[in-house]
PDB file of C-alpha atoms in Angstrom:
ATOM      1  CA  MET A   3       0.012  -0.038  -0.124  1.00 36.00           C
ATOM      2  CA  ARG A   4       2.888   2.217   0.553  1.00 36.00           C
ATOM      3  CA  GLY A   5       3.811   4.856  -2.389  1.00 35.00           C
ATOM      4  CA  LEU A   6       0.213   4.919  -3.883  1.00 33.00           C
ATOM      5  CA  LYS A   7      -0.608   8.427  -4.926  1.00 33.00           C
ATOM      6  CA  PHE A   8      -4.500   8.026  -5.531  1.00 33.00           C
ATOM      7  CA  GLY A   9      -6.550  10.782  -4.564  1.00 35.00           C
ATOM      8  CA  PHE A  10      -9.157  10.239  -1.766  1.00 35.00           C
ATOM      9  CA  ILE A  11     -12.021   8.417  -3.623  1.00 39.00           C
ATOM     10  CA  SER A  12     -15.556   8.498  -1.878  1.00 44.00           C
ATOM     11  CA  ALA A  13     -15.654   5.557   0.431  1.00 45.00           C
ATOM     12  CA  LEU A  14     -19.513   5.358  -0.334  1.00 47.00           C
ATOM     13  CA  TYR A  15     -18.737   5.140  -4.141  1.00 47.00           C
ATOM     14  CA  LEU A  16     -16.138   2.225  -3.366  1.00 48.00           C
ATOM     15  CA  PHE A  17     -18.762   0.574  -1.164  1.00 53.00           C
ATOM     16  CA  ALA A  18     -21.269   0.685  -3.829  1.00 54.00           C
ATOM     17  CA  ALA A  19     -18.911  -0.723  -6.359  1.00 50.00           C
ATOM     18  CA  PHE A  20     -18.159  -3.595  -4.057  1.00 52.00           C
ATOM     19  CA  ALA A  21     -22.130  -4.147  -3.757  1.00 54.00           C
ATOM     20  CA  VAL A  22     -22.366  -4.352  -7.627  1.00 53.00           C
ATOM     21  CA  GLN A  23     -19.509  -6.829  -7.734  1.00 51.00           C
ATOM     22  CA  ALA A  24     -21.081  -9.005  -4.957  1.00 56.00           C
ATOM     23  CA  GLN A  25     -24.467  -9.168  -6.804  1.00 56.00           C
ATOM     24  CA  SER A  26     -22.776 -10.944  -9.711  1.00 58.00           C
ATOM     25  CA  ASN A  27     -21.335 -13.631  -7.422  1.00 75.00           C
ATOM     26  CA  MET A  28     -24.536 -15.028  -5.597  1.00 85.00           C
ATOM     27  CA  ASP A  29     -24.997 -18.418  -7.244  1.00 85.00           C
ATOM     28  CA  ASN A  30     -22.058 -19.834  -5.134  1.00 91.00           C
ATOM     29  CA  VAL A  31     -22.972 -18.166  -1.828  1.00 94.00           C
ATOM     30  CA  GLU A  32     -24.072 -20.363   0.999  1.00 96.00           C
ATOM     31  CA  ILE A  33     -25.946 -19.062   3.966  1.00 98.00           C
ATOM     32  CA  LYS A  34     -24.797 -20.624   7.202  1.00 98.00           C
ATOM     33  CA  ALA A  35     -26.522 -20.710  10.493  1.00 98.00           C
ATOM     34  CA  THR A  36     -25.028 -20.844  13.851  1.00 98.00           C
ATOM     35  CA  GLN A  37     -27.227 -21.239  16.981  1.00 98.00           C
ATOM     36  CA  LEU A  38     -26.028 -18.936  19.849  1.00 98.00           C
ATOM     37  CA  SER A  39     -28.750 -19.335  22.307  1.00 98.00           C
ATOM     38  CA  GLU A  40     -32.066 -21.056  22.492  1.00 97.00           C
ATOM     39  CA  ARG A  41     -33.737 -18.391  20.286  1.00 98.00           C
ATOM     40  CA  VAL A  42     -30.933 -16.507  18.691  1.00 98.00           C
ATOM     41  CA  TYR A  43     -28.763 -17.403  15.553  1.00 98.00           C
ATOM     42  CA  MET A  44     -26.255 -15.871  13.449  1.00 98.00           C
ATOM     43  CA  LEU A  45     -26.312 -16.187   9.713  1.00 98.00           C
ATOM     44  CA  THR A  46     -23.504 -15.615   7.439  1.00 98.00           C
ATOM     45  CA  GLY A  47     -23.417 -15.455   3.592  1.00 97.00           C
ATOM     46  CA  MET A  48     -22.290 -12.371   1.573  1.00 96.00           C
ATOM     47  CA  GLY A  49     -22.382  -9.118   3.049  1.00 95.00           C
ATOM     48  CA  GLY A  50     -23.194  -7.986   6.584  1.00 97.00           C
ATOM     49  CA  ASN A  51     -23.850 -10.719   9.147  1.00 98.00           C
ATOM     50  CA  ILE A  52     -27.606 -11.452   9.948  1.00 98.00           C
ATOM     51  CA  GLY A  53     -29.026 -11.989  13.299  1.00 98.00           C
ATOM     52  CA  VAL A  54     -32.288 -14.080  13.781  1.00 98.00           C
ATOM     53  CA  TYR A  55     -34.465 -14.245  16.793  1.00 98.00           C
ATOM     54  CA  VAL A  56     -37.115 -16.806  16.978  1.00 98.00           C
ATOM     55  CA  GLY A  57     -39.976 -15.143  18.917  1.00 97.00           C
ATOM     56  CA  ASP A  58     -43.367 -16.804  20.041  1.00 96.00           C
ATOM     57  CA  ASP A  59     -45.235 -15.048  17.216  1.00 93.00           C
ATOM     58  CA  GLY A  60     -42.598 -14.764  14.438  1.00 96.00           C
ATOM     59  CA  VAL A  61     -39.036 -14.432  13.506  1.00 98.00           C
ATOM     60  CA  VAL A  62     -37.217 -11.110  13.731  1.00 98.00           C
ATOM     61  CA  MET A  63     -34.125 -10.888  11.416  1.00 98.00           C
ATOM     62  CA  ILE A  64     -31.435  -8.291  11.805  1.00 99.00           C
ATOM     63  CA  ASP A  65     -30.191  -7.140   8.333  1.00 98.00           C
ATOM     64  CA  ALA A  66     -30.868  -8.348   4.818  1.00 98.00           C
ATOM     65  CA  GLN A  67     -27.592  -8.794   3.002  1.00 97.00           C
ATOM     66  CA  TYR A  68     -28.197  -8.749  -0.943  1.00 97.00           C
ATOM     67  CA  LYS A  69     -31.554  -9.040  -2.675  1.00 96.00           C
ATOM     68  CA  GLY A  70     -30.077 -11.921  -4.805  1.00 96.00           C
ATOM     69  CA  LEU A  71     -29.687 -13.900  -1.590  1.00 97.00           C
ATOM     70  CA  ALA A  72     -33.322 -13.404  -0.311  1.00 98.00           C
ATOM     71  CA  ASP A  73     -34.541 -16.925  -1.148  1.00 97.00           C
ATOM     72  CA  LYS A  74     -31.547 -18.534   0.185  1.00 98.00           C
ATOM     73  CA  ILE A  75     -31.871 -16.553   3.428  1.00 98.00           C
ATOM     74  CA  SER A  76     -35.544 -17.364   3.635  1.00 98.00           C
ATOM     75  CA  ALA A  77     -34.698 -21.007   3.341  1.00 98.00           C
ATOM     76  CA  ALA A  78     -32.115 -20.927   5.908  1.00 98.00           C
ATOM     77  CA  ILE A  79     -34.651 -19.291   8.257  1.00 98.00           C
ATOM     78  CA  THR A  80     -37.261 -21.970   7.460  1.00 98.00           C
ATOM     79  CA  GLU A  81     -34.770 -24.488   8.542  1.00 97.00           C
ATOM     80  CA  ILE A  82     -34.427 -22.685  11.873  1.00 97.00           C
ATOM     81  CA  SER A  83     -38.169 -22.236  12.576  1.00 97.00           C
ATOM     82  CA  GLU A  84     -41.511 -22.682  11.075  1.00 95.00           C
ATOM     83  CA  GLN A  85     -42.485 -19.139  12.361  1.00 95.00           C
ATOM     84  CA  PRO A  86     -42.963 -16.513   9.565  1.00 97.00           C
ATOM     85  CA  ILE A  87     -40.532 -13.627   9.290  1.00 98.00           C
ATOM     86  CA  LYS A  88     -42.355 -10.874  11.029  1.00 98.00           C
ATOM     87  CA  THR A  89     -39.818  -8.116  11.270  1.00 98.00           C
ATOM     88  CA  LEU A  90     -36.495  -6.923   9.656  1.00 98.00           C
ATOM     89  CA  VAL A  91     -34.475  -4.469  11.435  1.00 98.00           C
ATOM     90  CA  ASN A  92     -31.590  -2.618   9.577  1.00 98.00           C
ATOM     91  CA  THR A  93     -28.455  -1.702  11.670  1.00 98.00           C
ATOM     92  CA  HIS A  94     -27.687   0.943   9.096  1.00 98.00           C
ATOM     93  CA  PHE A  95     -28.349   1.945   5.494  1.00 98.00           C
ATOM     94  CA  HIS A  96     -25.319   0.512   3.607  1.00 98.00           C
ATOM     95  CA  ALA A  97     -26.321  -1.949   0.677  1.00 97.00           C
ATOM     96  CA  ASP A  98     -24.858  -5.071   1.983  1.00 97.00           C
ATOM     97  CA  HIS A  99     -27.219  -4.872   4.993  1.00 98.00           C
ATOM     98  CA  THR A 100     -30.383  -3.333   3.280  1.00 98.00           C
ATOM     99  CA  ASP A 101     -30.349  -4.467  -0.451  1.00 98.00           C
ATOM    100  CA  GLY A 102     -32.503  -7.403   0.430  1.00 98.00           C
ATOM    101  CA  ASN A 103     -35.268  -5.110   2.115  1.00 98.00           C
ATOM    102  CA  ALA A 104     -37.598  -5.103  -0.620  1.00 98.00           C
ATOM    103  CA  ALA A 105     -37.757  -8.848  -1.307  1.00 98.00           C
ATOM    104  CA  PHE A 106     -38.855  -9.384   2.340  1.00 98.00           C
ATOM    105  CA  ALA A 107     -41.104  -6.230   2.391  1.00 98.00           C
ATOM    106  CA  ARG A 108     -42.967  -7.711  -0.618  1.00 98.00           C
ATOM    107  CA  LYS A 109     -43.804 -10.774   1.592  1.00 97.00           C
ATOM    108  CA  GLY A 110     -45.347  -8.603   4.358  1.00 98.00           C
ATOM    109  CA  VAL A 111     -42.199  -8.183   6.456  1.00 98.00           C
ATOM    110  CA  ASN A 112     -42.200  -5.038   8.592  1.00 98.00           C
ATOM    111  CA  VAL A 113     -38.926  -3.078   8.089  1.00 98.00           C
ATOM    112  CA  VAL A 114     -37.594  -1.071  11.178  1.00 98.00           C
ATOM    113  CA  ALA A 115     -34.696   1.259  11.273  1.00 98.00           C
ATOM    114  CA  HIS A 116     -33.385   4.556  12.576  1.00 98.00           C
ATOM    115  CA  ASP A 117     -34.788   7.771  10.970  1.00 98.00           C
ATOM    116  CA  ASN A 118     -31.516   8.466   9.406  1.00 98.00           C
ATOM    117  CA  VAL A 119     -31.653   5.195   7.586  1.00 98.00           C
ATOM    118  CA  ARG A 120     -34.867   5.727   5.982  1.00 98.00           C
ATOM    119  CA  ALA A 121     -33.720   9.291   4.914  1.00 98.00           C
ATOM    120  CA  ARG A 122     -30.560   7.977   3.352  1.00 98.00           C
ATOM    121  CA  LEU A 123     -32.263   5.142   1.710  1.00 98.00           C
ATOM    122  CA  ALA A 124     -35.128   7.312   0.303  1.00 98.00           C
ATOM    123  CA  ALA A 125     -32.532   9.670  -1.230  1.00 98.00           C
ATOM    124  CA  ASN A 126     -30.899   6.950  -3.213  1.00 97.00           C
ATOM    125  CA  SER A 127     -32.890   6.647  -6.584  1.00 96.00           C
ATOM    126  CA  ASP A 128     -31.373   3.107  -7.121  1.00 96.00           C
ATOM    127  CA  PHE A 129     -32.879   1.859  -3.948  1.00 98.00           C
ATOM    128  CA  ASP A 130     -36.178  -0.215  -4.175  1.00 98.00           C
ATOM    129  CA  ALA A 131     -38.693   2.187  -2.530  1.00 98.00           C
ATOM    130  CA  VAL A 132     -40.617  -1.059  -1.345  1.00 98.00           C
ATOM    131  CA  GLY A 133     -37.915  -1.873   1.091  1.00 98.00           C
ATOM    132  CA  LEU A 134     -38.090   1.611   2.753  1.00 98.00           C
ATOM    133  CA  PRO A 135     -38.326   1.155   6.565  1.00 98.00           C
ATOM    134  CA  LYS A 136     -41.903   1.783   7.671  1.00 97.00           C
ATOM    135  CA  MET A 137     -41.203   1.929  11.387  1.00 98.00           C
ATOM    136  CA  THR A 138     -38.453   4.436  12.279  1.00 98.00           C
ATOM    137  CA  PHE A 139     -37.236   5.898  15.482  1.00 98.00           C
ATOM    138  CA  LYS A 140     -34.924   8.367  16.874  1.00 98.00           C
ATOM    139  CA  GLN A 141     -33.143   7.018  20.142  1.00 98.00           C
ATOM    140  CA  MET A 142     -34.528   3.665  21.316  1.00 98.00           C
ATOM    141  CA  HIS A 143     -37.286   1.365  20.116  1.00 98.00           C
ATOM    142  CA  SER A 144     -38.423  -2.033  21.168  1.00 98.00           C
ATOM    143  CA  VAL A 145     -39.624  -4.946  18.946  1.00 98.00           C
ATOM    144  CA  ASP A 146     -42.152  -7.143  20.422  1.00 96.00           C
ATOM    145  CA  THR A 147     -41.677 -10.879  19.766  1.00 96.00           C
ATOM    146  CA  GLY A 148     -44.614 -12.357  21.582  1.00 93.00           C
ATOM    147  CA  ASP A 149     -42.466 -13.661  24.312  1.00 91.00           C
ATOM    148  CA  ALA A 150     -40.056 -10.655  25.000  1.00 95.00           C
ATOM    149  CA  SER A 151     -38.851  -7.524  23.226  1.00 97.00           C
ATOM    150  CA  ILE A 152     -35.703  -6.861  21.238  1.00 98.00           C
ATOM    151  CA  LYS A 153     -34.149  -3.434  22.109  1.00 98.00           C
ATOM    152  CA  LEU A 154     -32.628  -1.294  19.500  1.00 98.00           C
ATOM    153  CA  THR A 155     -30.363   1.552  20.697  1.00 98.00           C
ATOM    154  CA  HIS A 156     -29.179   4.361  18.433  1.00 98.00           C
ATOM    155  CA  TYR A 157     -25.446   5.307  18.737  1.00 98.00           C
ATOM    156  CA  PRO A 158     -24.908   8.560  16.633  1.00 94.00           C
ATOM    157  CA  ASN A 159     -22.083   9.525  14.330  1.00 97.00           C
ATOM    158  CA  GLY A 160     -19.919   6.498  14.435  1.00 98.00           C
ATOM    159  CA  HIS A 161     -19.893   4.263  11.232  1.00 98.00           C
ATOM    160  CA  THR A 162     -22.642   6.346   9.837  1.00 98.00           C
ATOM    161  CA  ASP A 163     -25.241   8.586  11.528  1.00 98.00           C
ATOM    162  CA  GLY A 164     -27.895   5.832  11.643  1.00 98.00           C
ATOM    163  CA  ASP A 165     -26.192   2.945  13.564  1.00 98.00           C
ATOM    164  CA  ILE A 166     -27.949   0.843  16.001  1.00 98.00           C
ATOM    165  CA  ILE A 167     -26.975  -1.873  18.479  1.00 98.00           C
ATOM    166  CA  VAL A 168     -29.574  -4.760  18.881  1.00 98.00           C
ATOM    167  CA  TRP A 169     -29.989  -6.337  22.215  1.00 98.00           C
ATOM    168  CA  PHE A 170     -31.618  -9.761  22.204  1.00 98.00           C
ATOM    169  CA  PRO A 171     -33.769 -10.626  25.241  1.00 96.00           C
ATOM    170  CA  ASN A 172     -32.967 -13.440  27.832  1.00 95.00           C
ATOM    171  CA  SER A 173     -29.666 -14.110  26.049  1.00 96.00           C
ATOM    172  CA  ASN A 174     -26.302 -12.524  26.424  1.00 97.00           C
ATOM    173  CA  VAL A 175     -26.191 -11.867  22.812  1.00 98.00           C
ATOM    174  CA  ILE A 176     -25.988  -8.595  20.848  1.00 98.00           C
ATOM    175  CA  HIS A 177     -25.807  -7.440  17.116  1.00 99.00           C
ATOM    176  CA  ALA A 178     -23.239  -4.639  16.808  1.00 98.00           C
ATOM    177  CA  GLY A 179     -23.774  -3.862  12.991  1.00 98.00           C
ATOM    178  CA  ASP A 180     -20.937  -2.160  11.412  1.00 98.00           C
ATOM    179  CA  LEU A 181     -19.711  -0.713  14.643  1.00 98.00           C
ATOM    180  CA  PHE A 182     -17.625  -3.903  14.650  1.00 98.00           C
ATOM    181  CA  PHE A 183     -15.364  -5.217  11.983  1.00 98.00           C
ATOM    182  CA  VAL A 184     -13.277  -8.145  13.331  1.00 98.00           C
ATOM    183  CA  ASP A 185      -9.507  -7.531  13.294  1.00 98.00           C
ATOM    184  CA  ARG A 186      -9.668  -5.416  10.402  1.00 98.00           C
ATOM    185  CA  PHE A 187      -9.686  -1.554   9.455  1.00 98.00           C
ATOM    186  CA  PRO A 188     -13.251  -0.483  10.001  1.00 98.00           C
ATOM    187  CA  PHE A 189     -15.273   1.620   7.478  1.00 98.00           C
ATOM    188  CA  VAL A 190     -15.853   4.935   8.898  1.00 98.00           C
ATOM    189  CA  ASP A 191     -18.283   6.527   6.357  1.00 98.00           C
ATOM    190  CA  LEU A 192     -17.359  10.261   6.475  1.00 97.00           C
ATOM    191  CA  ASN A 193     -19.884  10.985   3.891  1.00 96.00           C
ATOM    192  CA  ALA A 194     -22.758   9.718   5.977  1.00 98.00           C
ATOM    193  CA  GLY A 195     -22.148  11.120   9.426  1.00 98.00           C
ATOM    194  CA  GLY A 196     -19.453   8.717  10.325  1.00 98.00           C
ATOM    195  CA  ASN A 197     -16.774   9.878  12.809  1.00 98.00           C
ATOM    196  CA  VAL A 198     -13.590   8.185  14.169  1.00 98.00           C
ATOM    197  CA  GLN A 199     -13.888   9.490  17.570  1.00 98.00           C
ATOM    198  CA  GLY A 200     -17.743   9.000  17.501  1.00 98.00           C
ATOM    199  CA  TYR A 201     -17.053   5.379  16.465  1.00 98.00           C
ATOM    200  CA  ILE A 202     -14.551   4.910  19.413  1.00 98.00           C
ATOM    201  CA  ASP A 203     -16.755   6.500  22.051  1.00 98.00           C
ATOM    202  CA  ASN A 204     -19.770   4.520  20.770  1.00 98.00           C
ATOM    203  CA  VAL A 205     -17.992   1.068  21.229  1.00 98.00           C
ATOM    204  CA  ARG A 206     -16.466   2.083  24.585  1.00 98.00           C
ATOM    205  CA  ALA A 207     -19.936   2.959  25.808  1.00 98.00           C
ATOM    206  CA  VAL A 208     -21.394  -0.402  24.726  1.00 98.00           C
ATOM    207  CA  VAL A 209     -18.670  -2.689  25.917  1.00 98.00           C
ATOM    208  CA  GLN A 210     -19.177  -1.201  29.611  1.00 98.00           C
ATOM    209  CA  GLN A 211     -22.488  -2.964  29.473  1.00 98.00           C
ATOM    210  CA  LEU A 212     -20.988  -6.375  28.412  1.00 98.00           C
ATOM    211  CA  ASP A 213     -19.346  -9.148  30.245  1.00 98.00           C
ATOM    212  CA  ALA A 214     -16.721 -11.679  29.144  1.00 97.00           C
ATOM    213  CA  ASP A 215     -19.421 -14.242  27.967  1.00 98.00           C
ATOM    214  CA  THR A 216     -21.401 -11.856  25.800  1.00 98.00           C
ATOM    215  CA  GLN A 217     -21.576 -13.014  22.248  1.00 98.00           C
ATOM    216  CA  ILE A 218     -21.126 -10.378  19.718  1.00 98.00           C
ATOM    217  CA  ILE A 219     -22.490 -10.716  16.098  1.00 99.00           C
ATOM    218  CA  PRO A 220     -20.178  -8.272  14.257  1.00 98.00           C
ATOM    219  CA  GLY A 221     -21.167  -6.463  10.991  1.00 98.00           C
ATOM    220  CA  HIS A 222     -18.172  -8.459   9.399  1.00 98.00           C
ATOM    221  CA  GLY A 223     -16.394 -11.155  10.630  1.00 98.00           C
ATOM    222  CA  GLY A 224     -16.686 -14.222  12.912  1.00 98.00           C
ATOM    223  CA  LEU A 225     -18.637 -14.510  16.168  1.00 98.00           C
ATOM    224  CA  SER A 226     -16.640 -12.365  18.773  1.00 98.00           C
ATOM    225  CA  ASN A 227     -16.658 -11.145  22.267  1.00 98.00           C
ATOM    226  CA  ARG A 228     -15.858  -8.122  24.326  1.00 98.00           C
ATOM    227  CA  ASP A 229     -12.060  -8.522  24.117  1.00 98.00           C
ATOM    228  CA  ASP A 230     -12.281  -8.784  20.339  1.00 98.00           C
ATOM    229  CA  TRP A 231     -14.239  -5.537  20.211  1.00 98.00           C
ATOM    230  CA  ILE A 232     -11.962  -3.809  22.651  1.00 98.00           C
ATOM    231  CA  ARG A 233      -8.837  -4.848  20.413  1.00 98.00           C
ATOM    232  CA  LEU A 234     -10.627  -2.916  17.513  1.00 98.00           C
ATOM    233  CA  VAL A 235     -10.897   0.357  19.212  1.00 98.00           C
ATOM    234  CA  ASP A 236      -7.343  -0.136  20.712  1.00 98.00           C
ATOM    235  CA  MET A 237      -6.097  -0.331  17.323  1.00 98.00           C
ATOM    236  CA  MET A 238      -8.063   2.824  16.055  1.00 98.00           C
ATOM    237  CA  GLU A 239      -6.763   4.878  19.008  1.00 98.00           C
ATOM    238  CA  ALA A 240      -3.086   3.638  18.251  1.00 98.00           C
ATOM    239  CA  THR A 241      -3.236   4.134  14.414  1.00 98.00           C
ATOM    240  CA  ARG A 242      -4.898   7.524  14.878  1.00 98.00           C
ATOM    241  CA  ALA A 243      -1.957   8.563  17.247  1.00 98.00           C
ATOM    242  CA  GLU A 244       0.540   7.465  14.526  1.00 98.00           C
ATOM    243  CA  VAL A 245      -1.195   9.504  11.800  1.00 98.00           C
ATOM    244  CA  MET A 246      -1.684  12.635  13.904  1.00 98.00           C
ATOM    245  CA  ALA A 247       2.076  12.596  14.712  1.00 98.00           C
ATOM    246  CA  MET A 248       2.774  12.561  10.964  1.00 98.00           C
ATOM    247  CA  LYS A 249       0.325  15.327  10.528  1.00 97.00           C
ATOM    248  CA  GLU A 250       1.933  17.375  13.295  1.00 97.00           C
ATOM    249  CA  GLN A 251       5.308  16.868  11.754  1.00 97.00           C
ATOM    250  CA  GLY A 252       3.967  18.625   8.603  1.00 97.00           C
ATOM    251  CA  MET A 253       3.361  15.511   6.538  1.00 98.00           C
ATOM    252  CA  THR A 254       0.734  15.813   3.776  1.00 98.00           C
ATOM    253  CA  GLU A 255      -1.889  13.261   3.380  1.00 98.00           C
ATOM    254  CA  ASP A 256      -0.040  11.652   0.651  1.00 98.00           C
ATOM    255  CA  GLU A 257       3.375  11.668   2.608  1.00 98.00           C
ATOM    256  CA  ALA A 258       1.417  10.081   5.520  1.00 98.00           C
ATOM    257  CA  VAL A 259       0.173   7.186   3.145  1.00 98.00           C
ATOM    258  CA  GLU A 260       3.867   6.888   1.755  1.00 98.00           C
ATOM    259  CA  SER A 261       5.191   6.466   5.188  1.00 98.00           C
ATOM    260  CA  GLY A 262       2.737   3.926   6.119  1.00 98.00           C
ATOM    261  CA  LEU A 263       1.462   2.663   9.541  1.00 98.00           C
ATOM    262  CA  SER A 264       3.574   0.588  11.896  1.00 98.00           C
ATOM    263  CA  GLU A 265       4.188  -3.041  10.819  1.00 97.00           C
ATOM    264  CA  GLN A 266       2.029  -4.417  13.561  1.00 97.00           C
ATOM    265  CA  TRP A 267      -1.017  -3.330  11.725  1.00 98.00           C
ATOM    266  CA  ALA A 268      -0.387  -4.963   8.346  1.00 97.00           C
ATOM    267  CA  ASP A 269      -2.682  -7.695   8.947  1.00 97.00           C
ATOM    268  CA  TRP A 270      -5.674  -5.398   9.560  1.00 98.00           C
ATOM    269  CA  SER A 271      -5.705  -4.350   5.915  1.00 97.00           C
ATOM    270  CA  TRP A 272      -8.279  -5.890   3.510  1.00 97.00           C
ATOM    271  CA  ASN A 273      -9.661  -5.421   0.045  1.00 93.00           C
ATOM    272  CA  PHE A 274     -11.984  -2.598   0.873  1.00 94.00           C
ATOM    273  CA  ILE A 275     -10.491  -0.731   3.677  1.00 97.00           C
ATOM    274  CA  THR A 276      -6.593  -0.918   2.711  1.00 98.00           C
ATOM    275  CA  GLU A 277      -4.177   0.863   4.840  1.00 98.00           C
ATOM    276  CA  GLU A 278      -4.090   3.671   2.576  1.00 98.00           C
ATOM    277  CA  ARG A 279      -7.896   4.342   2.848  1.00 98.00           C
ATOM    278  CA  TRP A 280      -7.714   3.984   6.718  1.00 98.00           C
ATOM    279  CA  ILE A 281      -4.706   6.327   6.765  1.00 98.00           C
ATOM    280  CA  ARG A 282      -6.697   8.996   4.761  1.00 98.00           C
ATOM    281  CA  THR A 283      -9.726   8.274   6.935  1.00 98.00           C
ATOM    282  CA  LEU A 284      -7.673   9.123  10.105  1.00 98.00           C
ATOM    283  CA  TYR A 285      -5.943  12.144   8.394  1.00 97.00           C
ATOM    284  CA  LYS A 286      -9.129  13.691   7.598  1.00 93.00           C
TER     285      LYS A 286
END
């Protein structure tokens, strides 16, 4: 990554490009379900991880990945429970979490999200309006499942301006959305209200409410725990300090990219948020 002289490309544009590429690779995707508690499951496939809660009067799913996977996702949930999918919660607005909204909404599934998620999806002319959230909220919301309620809490200006954490009832499990990228540089969407310090503050606030046994469904990566999440924000603070030191020395953004981060962070780079893009995010 060192030595690249690219200008800063909109992360949202890059994210959309990855979404288009993903749509062409659906045939070989397998949706895998992992049971985390009596009623909670984690589904992996392509895009953001999906959470599933089996309630007494229906299934609540968290995030929808891509529309081309809707049938596979539905089939995987049918294997878990005969209950119909009643509610779909979006943790934020990005396509790898919301592109499948319309496919489920057309089957009568109620889509729930933060106010800012609906606003951003509605402003996107390429988004199928059928999938727009019908129920939105500002700070907190509860989704009734017949036996208990799933708690949704908004954490502002972190990954985006519409991030929520999902708290599953009667189980020590949460869904963190894209406030958690496991052992990789996170995507902080500066074009959509994202903020590095806000991201760090939000995670620090949530982990104070967890214990060592809490199971965390991250937006991207494998099933994780509190220590894994703390490791992410520790990395964010350490790499920010490195970049700010370069900036204070008078380095330009391109010179900071040329210099690069300490070798200990080399393994955190991935195909979407490379070291270069992470440095540019921190520099800004």
